[in-house]
Amino acid sequence: MKYRPLSKEFYINNRSKLAEKLPSNSIAIFNSNDIMPTNADGTMRFRQNNDIFYLSGIDQEESILVVCPDFPNPDMREILFLRETNEHIAIWEGHKYTKDEAFETSGITNIQWLSNFDQVLNTLMALSESVFLNSNEHLRADVQVESRDARFINQCKSRYPLHTYRRVAPIMHQLRAIKAQEEIQQMQVACDITEKGFRRILSFVKPGVTEYEIEAEFIHEFVRNRSKGFAYEPIIASGANACVLHYIENKEACKDGDLILFDVGAEYGNYNADMSRTIPVNGKFTKRQRSVYDAVLRVQRSAMEMLRPGVNIQDYHKEVGLIMQSELVNLGLIDQTDIKNQDPKWPAYKKYFMHGTSHHLGLDVHDVGTMYEPISKGMVFTVEPGIYIQEEGIGVRLENNIVILEDGYFDLMRNIPIDAEEIEELMRG
Ligand code: GLY
Ligand code: MN
Ligand code: MN
């Protein structure tokens, strides 16, 4: 791997946290993701399933992790099955994990080739009551293809119809929502690489450059710093394009006098950064742009102060909405009559700020984790207010990534310029 892996102790600890949450006589089984096809013999780049990665650090296709904490023979309580390599695979695809390397990565001592899986599973299932299988239960998942885990659910149920089947996803969401120090360090690297990309484009942007040229500058900086690339499809949106929330075409030339909104983050070691910044194409904000910009920045700073242990995320979103409402009144975008007549389910401020302020961030960009239980120490959130004024061709979003501490927060993007004056100064070169 071109990234620095986390320690095997981290993965050993994650598996023991999982084992603690399983009822007695349980078995939990996790599959790698498939390598997704494109057309003809084309494939997408492999992206490991985040749950098996979180529990093993194994970043390879066709791997299976089995955790069976109460099995009488201690050697059988954790088993990792790997694709057995051969000369042909070595020549065409390159190196695959040896058993020793898989142990060094995961801390799992019982590593077997996949060809043994069916037989070993039979032995484990004979003494197991509850079978915990994995599924994508992200609140906003809209998956049209059958994953390897989903296929395995069908196979397992048809081969062992009389076991009790349970969902492991809620346990994984709970565990993954709280980040360990090592994970936070990995996310800090992702944010630092993102910072390098942003500083690079500050001296590159000028009237006439295209959005796709800016995208190319970012990816150049990311890949040369050991990132696989963008954490998600980058948004490079100049002028009114910034008001299209998921604008990813990045095809226009940037005009003198416009703003450009970037929503761009690097991945590193399968962890993600998620940054938004907004800068003036010609290096100087107009008075109106600056007023909108500073309003968004004030909302972001107030929101960050509100995120602490014990806070209810739904209440937090309502509070941020009220702060935004008052900024929009000051900007002359909404007035007291709009507020008085508003639909409580879609308050007046939503006309200009129509998305949420924060989501969990980690191995997934919109990471798993509850939005209905109080915030806890160790969670990582984005803080990303925005104001989008279609009629003025102005869209501003500012997005940082913060870790929740016992008594406040730590900003993983504290070094990424955000003050309007600092941005102008850096653009002057
Ligand atoms: N870049 C995706 C988001 O901000 O949520
Ligand atoms: Mn974003
Ligand atoms: Mn985000």
Short mmCIF file of C-alpha atoms and ligand atoms in Angstrom, two decimals:
data_model
loop_
_atom_site.label_atom_id
_atom_site.label_comp_id
_atom_site.label_asym_id
_atom_site.label_seq_id
_atom_site.Cartn_x
_atom_site.Cartn_y
_atom_site.Cartn_z
CA MET A 1 0.00 0.00 0.00
CA LYS A 2 1.28 3.47 -0.61
CA TYR A 3 -0.25 4.73 2.66
CA ARG A 4 1.17 4.18 6.14
CA PRO A 5 -1.05 1.48 7.68
CA LEU A 6 -2.47 1.72 11.17
CA SER A 7 -1.04 -0.64 13.81
CA LYS A 8 -2.26 -4.19 14.15
CA GLU A 9 -3.08 -3.38 17.80
CA PHE A 10 -5.76 -1.00 16.55
CA TYR A 11 -7.45 -3.80 14.60
CA ILE A 12 -7.04 -6.31 17.45
CA ASN A 13 -8.77 -3.82 19.72
CA ASN A 14 -11.60 -3.23 17.24
CA ARG A 15 -12.30 -6.96 17.01
CA SER A 16 -12.36 -7.27 20.77
CA LYS A 17 -14.87 -4.39 20.96
CA LEU A 18 -17.03 -6.23 18.43
CA ALA A 19 -16.73 -9.50 20.37
CA GLU A 20 -17.89 -7.74 23.55
CA LYS A 21 -21.07 -6.63 21.82
CA LEU A 22 -21.99 -10.05 20.42
CA PRO A 23 -24.31 -12.29 22.48
CA SER A 24 -23.00 -15.71 23.47
CA ASN A 25 -22.57 -18.38 20.79
CA SER A 26 -22.47 -15.87 17.96
CA ILE A 27 -20.54 -15.80 14.76
CA ALA A 28 -20.00 -12.63 12.67
CA ILE A 29 -18.88 -12.76 9.05
CA PHE A 30 -17.59 -9.87 6.91
CA ASN A 31 -16.82 -9.83 3.19
CA SER A 32 -14.66 -7.58 1.02
CA ASN A 33 -16.34 -5.44 -1.59
CA ASP A 34 -16.49 -6.68 -5.16
CA ILE A 35 -14.30 -5.12 -7.81
CA MET A 36 -17.05 -3.31 -9.71
CA PRO A 37 -17.29 -3.78 -13.50
CA THR A 38 -17.61 -0.87 -15.93
CA ASN A 39 -17.93 -2.03 -19.55
CA ALA A 40 -16.34 -4.84 -21.59
CA ASP A 41 -13.43 -6.08 -19.46
CA GLY A 42 -13.08 -2.76 -17.61
CA THR A 43 -13.30 -2.46 -13.85
CA MET A 44 -13.32 0.30 -11.29
CA ARG A 45 -10.42 0.57 -8.89
CA PHE A 46 -10.87 -1.72 -5.88
CA ARG A 47 -12.29 -0.03 -2.78
CA GLN A 48 -12.32 -2.18 0.33
CA ASN A 49 -15.48 -2.61 2.36
CA ASN A 50 -15.09 -0.27 5.32
CA ASP A 51 -16.28 -2.74 7.97
CA ILE A 52 -13.86 -5.54 7.15
CA PHE A 53 -11.16 -2.87 6.84
CA TYR A 54 -12.03 -1.41 10.26
CA LEU A 55 -11.78 -4.88 11.82
CA SER A 56 -8.66 -6.16 10.04
CA GLY A 57 -6.82 -3.48 8.01
CA ILE A 58 -6.88 -5.96 5.12
CA ASP A 59 -7.17 -4.00 1.89
CA GLN A 60 -7.65 -6.77 -0.67
CA GLU A 61 -10.52 -8.21 -2.70
CA GLU A 62 -12.21 -11.54 -1.89
CA SER A 63 -11.13 -11.55 1.78
CA ILE A 64 -13.47 -12.88 4.47
CA LEU A 65 -13.21 -12.22 8.20
CA VAL A 66 -14.93 -14.54 10.68
CA VAL A 67 -15.23 -13.66 14.36
CA CYS A 68 -16.60 -16.41 16.62
CA PRO A 69 -15.66 -15.35 20.17
CA ASP A 70 -17.09 -18.30 22.12
CA PHE A 71 -15.76 -21.12 19.97
CA PRO A 72 -14.16 -23.73 22.28
CA ASN A 73 -10.87 -23.83 20.37
CA PRO A 74 -9.25 -20.38 20.86
CA ASP A 75 -7.42 -20.70 17.51
CA MET A 76 -10.77 -20.66 15.73
CA ARG A 77 -12.15 -17.46 17.32
CA GLU A 78 -10.81 -15.16 14.63
CA ILE A 79 -10.05 -16.40 11.15
CA LEU A 80 -9.12 -14.45 8.04
CA PHE A 81 -9.58 -16.08 4.64
CA LEU A 82 -7.53 -14.74 1.74
CA ARG A 83 -7.35 -15.27 -1.97
CA GLU A 84 -4.41 -17.63 -2.55
CA THR A 85 -1.99 -16.10 -4.96
CA ASN A 86 0.01 -17.87 -7.67
CA GLU A 87 2.54 -17.05 -10.39
CA HIS A 88 -0.13 -15.98 -12.86
CA ILE A 89 -1.76 -13.55 -10.42
CA ALA A 90 1.67 -12.26 -9.40
CA ILE A 91 2.56 -11.48 -13.02
CA TRP A 92 -0.77 -9.97 -14.10
CA GLU A 93 -2.05 -8.27 -10.95
CA GLY A 94 1.01 -8.00 -8.71
CA HIS A 95 1.59 -8.75 -5.10
CA LYS A 96 -1.11 -10.14 -2.80
CA TYR A 97 -0.87 -10.62 0.97
CA THR A 98 1.19 -13.55 2.21
CA LYS A 99 -0.05 -15.12 5.43
CA ASP A 100 2.76 -13.41 7.35
CA GLU A 101 1.92 -10.01 5.91
CA ALA A 102 -1.76 -10.52 6.70
CA PHE A 103 -0.83 -11.29 10.32
CA GLU A 104 1.42 -8.21 10.49
CA THR A 105 -1.46 -6.07 9.20
CA SER A 106 -4.35 -7.50 11.18
CA GLY A 107 -2.92 -9.29 14.20
CA ILE A 108 -4.99 -12.36 13.24
CA THR A 109 -2.99 -15.55 13.76
CA ASN A 110 -5.28 -17.97 11.95
CA ILE A 111 -4.98 -17.00 8.29
CA GLN A 112 -6.28 -19.48 5.72
CA TRP A 113 -6.77 -19.59 1.97
CA LEU A 114 -10.29 -19.12 0.66
CA SER A 115 -10.48 -22.70 -0.58
CA ASN A 116 -10.88 -23.81 3.08
CA PHE A 117 -13.72 -21.42 3.83
CA ASP A 118 -16.73 -23.72 3.28
CA GLN A 119 -15.32 -26.51 5.40
CA VAL A 120 -14.23 -24.26 8.27
CA LEU A 121 -17.56 -22.43 8.23
CA ASN A 122 -19.33 -25.76 8.66
CA THR A 123 -17.34 -26.45 11.81
CA LEU A 124 -18.03 -22.99 13.25
CA MET A 125 -21.72 -22.95 12.37
CA ALA A 126 -22.29 -26.28 14.14
CA LEU A 127 -21.60 -24.56 17.48
CA SER A 128 -23.10 -21.15 16.74
CA GLU A 129 -26.65 -19.97 17.43
CA SER A 130 -26.75 -16.39 16.11
CA VAL A 131 -25.18 -15.43 12.82
CA PHE A 132 -24.37 -11.74 12.45
CA LEU A 133 -24.11 -10.73 8.79
CA ASN A 134 -23.25 -7.40 7.29
CA SER A 135 -25.37 -5.09 5.15
CA ASN A 136 -25.23 -1.48 4.04
CA GLU A 137 -27.67 0.25 6.40
CA HIS A 138 -26.53 3.82 5.81
CA LEU A 139 -29.57 6.08 6.21
CA ARG A 140 -29.15 7.47 2.70
CA ALA A 141 -27.86 4.37 0.91
CA ASP A 142 -29.57 3.76 -2.44
CA VAL A 143 -27.85 0.66 -3.74
CA GLN A 144 -29.00 -0.97 -6.98
CA VAL A 145 -26.39 -3.74 -7.18
CA GLU A 146 -25.94 -6.80 -4.97
CA SER A 147 -22.80 -6.57 -2.84
CA ARG A 148 -20.65 -9.55 -1.89
CA ASP A 149 -22.08 -9.35 1.66
CA ALA A 150 -25.62 -9.36 0.24
CA ARG A 151 -24.89 -12.44 -1.91
CA PHE A 152 -23.36 -14.13 1.10
CA ILE A 153 -26.51 -13.55 3.17
CA ASN A 154 -28.51 -15.53 0.61
CA GLN A 155 -25.94 -18.32 0.35
CA CYS A 156 -25.57 -18.65 4.10
CA LYS A 157 -29.30 -18.67 4.77
CA SER A 158 -29.90 -21.28 2.14
CA ARG A 159 -27.10 -23.50 3.45
CA TYR A 160 -27.95 -23.01 7.15
CA PRO A 161 -31.68 -22.20 7.27
CA LEU A 162 -32.23 -22.97 10.96
CA HIS A 163 -29.80 -20.50 12.53
CA THR A 164 -30.90 -17.15 13.91
CA TYR A 165 -29.76 -14.36 11.60
CA ARG A 166 -28.95 -10.92 13.03
CA ARG A 167 -27.74 -7.55 11.69
CA VAL A 168 -24.17 -6.58 12.53
CA ALA A 169 -24.52 -3.12 10.92
CA PRO A 170 -25.92 -1.35 14.04
CA ILE A 171 -22.92 -2.58 16.06
CA MET A 172 -20.48 -1.45 13.37
CA HIS A 173 -22.12 1.98 13.21
CA GLN A 174 -21.76 2.37 16.95
CA LEU A 175 -18.09 1.33 16.95
CA ARG A 176 -17.03 3.28 13.87
CA ALA A 177 -18.67 6.53 15.01
CA ILE A 178 -16.09 6.94 17.79
CA LYS A 179 -12.65 7.46 16.29
CA ALA A 180 -9.44 6.19 17.90
CA GLN A 181 -6.42 8.46 18.06
CA GLU A 182 -4.75 6.53 15.23
CA GLU A 183 -7.74 7.09 12.98
CA ILE A 184 -7.74 10.79 13.81
CA GLN A 185 -4.08 10.95 12.82
CA GLN A 186 -4.91 9.29 9.50
CA MET A 187 -7.70 11.82 8.92
CA GLN A 188 -5.28 14.61 9.81
CA VAL A 189 -3.04 13.39 6.98
CA ALA A 190 -6.04 13.46 4.60
CA CYS A 191 -6.77 17.04 5.72
CA ASP A 192 -3.12 18.07 5.38
CA ILE A 193 -3.00 16.73 1.82
CA THR A 194 -6.21 18.62 1.10
CA GLU A 195 -4.56 21.75 2.48
CA LYS A 196 -1.64 21.30 0.06
CA GLY A 197 -4.11 21.11 -2.82
CA PHE A 198 -5.92 24.24 -1.67
CA ARG A 199 -2.72 26.28 -1.22
CA ARG A 200 -1.62 25.18 -4.69
CA ILE A 201 -4.77 26.44 -6.36
CA LEU A 202 -4.70 29.78 -4.49
CA SER A 203 -1.77 30.84 -6.63
CA PHE A 204 -3.20 29.20 -9.77
CA VAL A 205 -6.69 30.69 -9.97
CA LYS A 206 -7.20 33.78 -12.11
CA PRO A 207 -9.88 34.95 -14.55
CA GLY A 208 -10.14 32.58 -17.52
CA VAL A 209 -8.88 29.35 -15.89
CA THR A 210 -11.39 26.55 -16.18
CA GLU A 211 -12.96 24.57 -13.40
CA TYR A 212 -11.44 21.37 -14.81
CA GLU A 213 -7.94 22.87 -14.81
CA ILE A 214 -8.40 23.60 -11.11
CA GLU A 215 -9.59 20.02 -10.57
CA ALA A 216 -6.37 18.83 -12.27
CA GLU A 217 -4.25 20.94 -9.89
CA PHE A 218 -5.94 19.35 -6.89
CA ILE A 219 -5.53 15.75 -8.08
CA HIS A 220 -1.89 16.40 -8.95
CA GLU A 221 -1.17 17.51 -5.40
CA PHE A 222 -3.23 14.71 -3.84
CA VAL A 223 -1.66 11.81 -5.74
CA ARG A 224 1.90 13.00 -5.28
CA ASN A 225 1.24 12.96 -1.53
CA ARG A 226 0.21 9.29 -1.42
CA SER A 227 -3.53 9.82 -1.65
CA LYS A 228 -5.43 7.51 -4.03
CA GLY A 229 -7.26 10.65 -5.11
CA PHE A 230 -10.49 12.46 -4.39
CA ALA A 231 -12.50 11.30 -1.39
CA TYR A 232 -15.65 12.00 -3.48
CA GLU A 233 -16.46 13.61 -6.82
CA PRO A 234 -15.02 17.12 -6.48
CA ILE A 235 -17.23 20.18 -6.90
CA ILE A 236 -15.44 23.11 -8.57
CA ALA A 237 -18.26 25.54 -9.12
CA SER A 238 -17.77 29.11 -10.30
CA GLY A 239 -20.47 31.80 -10.31
CA ALA A 240 -24.04 30.48 -10.25
CA ASN A 241 -22.79 26.87 -10.61
CA ALA A 242 -22.13 27.08 -6.87
CA CYS A 243 -25.90 27.18 -6.32
CA VAL A 244 -26.21 23.67 -7.81
CA LEU A 245 -25.36 21.72 -4.68
CA HIS A 246 -23.99 18.62 -6.44
CA TYR A 247 -22.41 20.35 -9.46
CA ILE A 248 -19.63 17.96 -10.56
CA GLU A 249 -19.30 18.74 -14.27
CA ASN A 250 -16.53 21.26 -13.59
CA LYS A 251 -16.61 22.39 -17.19
CA GLU A 252 -16.83 26.22 -17.22
CA ALA A 253 -14.27 28.98 -17.42
CA CYS A 254 -14.05 31.11 -14.25
CA LYS A 255 -15.12 34.72 -14.81
CA ASP A 256 -13.58 37.88 -13.44
CA GLY A 257 -15.77 39.11 -10.56
CA ASP A 258 -17.27 35.68 -9.74
CA LEU A 259 -16.64 33.46 -6.76
CA ILE A 260 -15.60 29.79 -7.02
CA LEU A 261 -16.82 27.23 -4.54
CA PHE A 262 -14.66 24.14 -4.01
CA ASP A 263 -15.98 21.09 -2.21
CA VAL A 264 -12.93 18.86 -2.47
CA GLY A 265 -11.23 16.40 -0.14
CA ALA A 266 -8.37 13.92 -0.35
CA GLU A 267 -8.61 10.32 0.79
CA TYR A 268 -5.67 8.80 2.64
CA GLY A 269 -5.45 5.17 3.72
CA ASN A 270 -9.22 4.86 3.08
CA TYR A 271 -9.99 7.76 5.47
CA ASN A 272 -11.42 11.00 4.11
CA ALA A 273 -11.21 14.76 4.31
CA ASP A 274 -14.24 16.83 3.29
CA MET A 275 -13.40 20.49 2.73
CA SER A 276 -15.33 23.41 1.24
CA ARG A 277 -13.80 26.79 0.53
CA THR A 278 -14.97 29.73 -1.56
CA ILE A 279 -12.59 32.24 -3.15
CA PRO A 280 -12.86 35.18 -5.56
CA VAL A 281 -11.69 34.40 -9.12
CA ASN A 282 -9.76 37.67 -9.37
CA GLY A 283 -8.37 37.51 -5.84
CA LYS A 284 -10.57 40.22 -4.28
CA PHE A 285 -14.06 39.82 -2.81
CA THR A 286 -16.63 42.47 -3.74
CA LYS A 287 -18.37 44.16 -0.81
CA ARG A 288 -21.48 42.03 -1.26
CA GLN A 289 -19.52 38.80 -1.67
CA ARG A 290 -17.55 39.63 1.46
CA SER A 291 -20.73 40.25 3.47
CA VAL A 292 -22.13 36.88 2.45
CA TYR A 293 -18.77 35.19 3.05
CA ASP A 294 -18.37 36.62 6.53
CA ALA A 295 -21.94 35.66 7.41
CA VAL A 296 -21.22 32.02 6.49
CA LEU A 297 -17.96 32.11 8.44
CA ARG A 298 -19.71 33.44 11.55
CA VAL A 299 -22.32 30.67 11.32
CA GLN A 300 -19.56 28.08 10.93
CA ARG A 301 -17.70 29.37 13.99
CA SER A 302 -20.84 29.46 16.13
CA ALA A 303 -21.77 25.95 14.99
CA MET A 304 -18.35 24.57 15.92
CA GLU A 305 -18.71 25.99 19.43
CA MET A 306 -22.02 24.18 19.81
CA LEU A 307 -20.75 20.71 18.96
CA ARG A 308 -19.76 19.03 22.22
CA PRO A 309 -20.47 15.83 24.14
CA GLY A 310 -24.09 15.44 25.19
CA VAL A 311 -25.55 17.68 22.48
CA ASN A 312 -28.47 16.30 20.48
CA ILE A 313 -27.68 16.57 16.76
CA GLN A 314 -31.26 17.40 15.80
CA ASP A 315 -31.38 20.27 18.33
CA TYR A 316 -27.99 21.46 17.08
CA HIS A 317 -29.28 21.64 13.50
CA LYS A 318 -32.28 23.70 14.66
CA GLU A 319 -30.02 26.10 16.59
CA VAL A 320 -27.73 26.59 13.59
CA GLY A 321 -30.84 27.30 11.50
CA LEU A 322 -31.77 30.15 13.86
CA ILE A 323 -28.28 31.67 13.63
CA MET A 324 -28.44 31.44 9.85
CA GLN A 325 -31.91 33.00 9.88
CA SER A 326 -30.58 36.08 11.62
CA GLU A 327 -27.63 36.37 9.18
CA LEU A 328 -30.04 36.13 6.22
CA VAL A 329 -32.20 38.90 7.71
CA ASN A 330 -29.10 41.11 8.05
CA LEU A 331 -28.17 40.37 4.43
CA GLY A 332 -31.66 41.49 3.35
CA LEU A 333 -32.49 38.06 1.92
CA ILE A 334 -35.43 37.25 4.18
CA ASP A 335 -37.53 39.44 6.49
CA GLN A 336 -39.72 39.11 9.57
CA THR A 337 -42.84 38.55 7.44
CA ASP A 338 -41.17 35.59 5.69
CA ILE A 339 -40.32 34.20 9.13
CA LYS A 340 -43.81 34.82 10.52
CA ASN A 341 -45.44 33.06 7.56
CA GLN A 342 -42.95 30.23 7.28
CA ASP A 343 -43.83 26.53 7.15
CA PRO A 344 -42.21 25.19 10.35
CA LYS A 345 -41.21 22.05 8.43
CA TRP A 346 -39.33 24.16 5.83
CA PRO A 347 -38.34 27.42 7.57
CA ALA A 348 -37.68 30.57 5.53
CA TYR A 349 -33.89 30.29 5.90
CA LYS A 350 -33.98 27.04 3.90
CA LYS A 351 -34.51 29.07 0.72
CA TYR A 352 -30.83 30.05 0.94
CA PHE A 353 -29.40 27.26 3.14
CA MET A 354 -31.12 24.05 2.13
CA HIS A 355 -28.75 21.33 3.39
CA GLY A 356 -27.65 20.05 6.78
CA THR A 357 -24.75 21.57 8.72
CA SER A 358 -22.89 18.47 9.88
CA HIS A 359 -22.41 14.79 9.18
CA HIS A 360 -20.11 12.11 10.58
CA LEU A 361 -16.83 11.72 8.69
CA GLY A 362 -14.39 8.80 8.64
CA LEU A 363 -13.92 5.76 6.43
CA ASP A 364 -17.06 6.95 4.66
CA VAL A 365 -17.43 10.60 3.71
CA HIS A 366 -20.98 10.54 5.01
CA ASP A 367 -19.85 8.19 7.72
CA VAL A 368 -21.99 5.74 9.61
CA GLY A 369 -23.09 6.75 13.10
CA THR A 370 -26.31 7.72 14.72
CA MET A 371 -27.86 11.15 14.21
CA TYR A 372 -30.38 10.51 16.99
CA GLU A 373 -28.21 9.91 20.04
CA PRO A 374 -26.17 12.52 21.90
CA ILE A 375 -22.79 13.50 20.51
CA SER A 376 -19.82 11.76 22.15
CA LYS A 377 -16.14 12.45 22.52
CA GLY A 378 -14.12 11.01 19.62
CA MET A 379 -16.77 11.58 16.95
CA VAL A 380 -15.63 13.51 13.87
CA PHE A 381 -18.04 15.88 12.16
CA THR A 382 -18.02 18.26 9.24
CA VAL A 383 -19.29 21.79 9.88
CA GLU A 384 -20.49 23.18 6.58
CA PRO A 385 -22.95 26.06 6.47
CA GLY A 386 -23.59 27.77 3.15
CA ILE A 387 -25.60 30.58 1.56
CA TYR A 388 -26.71 30.15 -2.05
CA ILE A 389 -28.23 33.18 -3.82
CA GLN A 390 -29.16 32.02 -7.30
CA GLU A 391 -30.42 35.46 -8.37
CA GLU A 392 -27.03 37.04 -7.55
CA GLY A 393 -24.87 34.18 -8.87
CA ILE A 394 -23.30 33.81 -5.42
CA GLY A 395 -22.80 30.54 -3.58
CA VAL A 396 -20.61 30.32 -0.48
CA ARG A 397 -19.95 27.19 1.57
CA LEU A 398 -17.24 26.77 4.18
CA GLU A 399 -16.57 23.28 5.52
CA ASN A 400 -14.12 22.14 8.18
CA ASN A 401 -13.69 18.77 9.86
CA ILE A 402 -13.58 18.65 13.65
CA VAL A 403 -13.02 16.07 16.37
CA ILE A 404 -15.24 16.23 19.45
CA LEU A 405 -13.20 16.52 22.65
CA GLU A 406 -14.25 16.22 26.27
CA ASP A 407 -14.74 19.97 26.57
CA GLY A 408 -14.80 21.34 23.03
CA TYR A 409 -13.40 20.42 19.63
CA PHE A 410 -10.18 20.06 17.67
CA ASP A 411 -10.21 21.43 14.13
CA LEU A 412 -8.42 19.09 11.70
CA MET A 413 -8.52 21.94 9.15
CA ARG A 414 -7.18 24.64 11.48
CA ASN A 415 -4.27 25.22 9.07
CA ILE A 416 -6.36 25.61 5.92
CA PRO A 417 -6.82 29.33 5.22
CA ILE A 418 -10.37 30.56 5.69
CA ASP A 419 -10.29 34.26 6.69
CA ALA A 420 -11.20 36.37 3.67
CA GLU A 421 -8.19 38.64 4.16
CA GLU A 422 -5.75 35.76 4.38
CA ILE A 423 -7.21 34.25 1.21
CA GLU A 424 -6.84 37.59 -0.61
CA GLU A 425 -3.27 37.95 0.58
CA LEU A 426 -2.31 34.42 -0.51
CA MET A 427 -3.93 35.01 -3.90
CA ARG A 428 -1.88 38.16 -4.36
CA GLY A 429 1.12 35.80 -4.14
N1 GLY B 1 -18.71 16.67 0.00
C1 GLY B 1 -19.89 16.09 0.47
C2 GLY B 1 -20.43 16.83 1.59
O1 GLY B 1 -20.00 17.93 1.87
O2 GLY B 1 -21.26 16.37 2.30
MN MN B 2 -18.08 18.59 1.32
MN MN B 3 -19.63 17.35 3.97
#
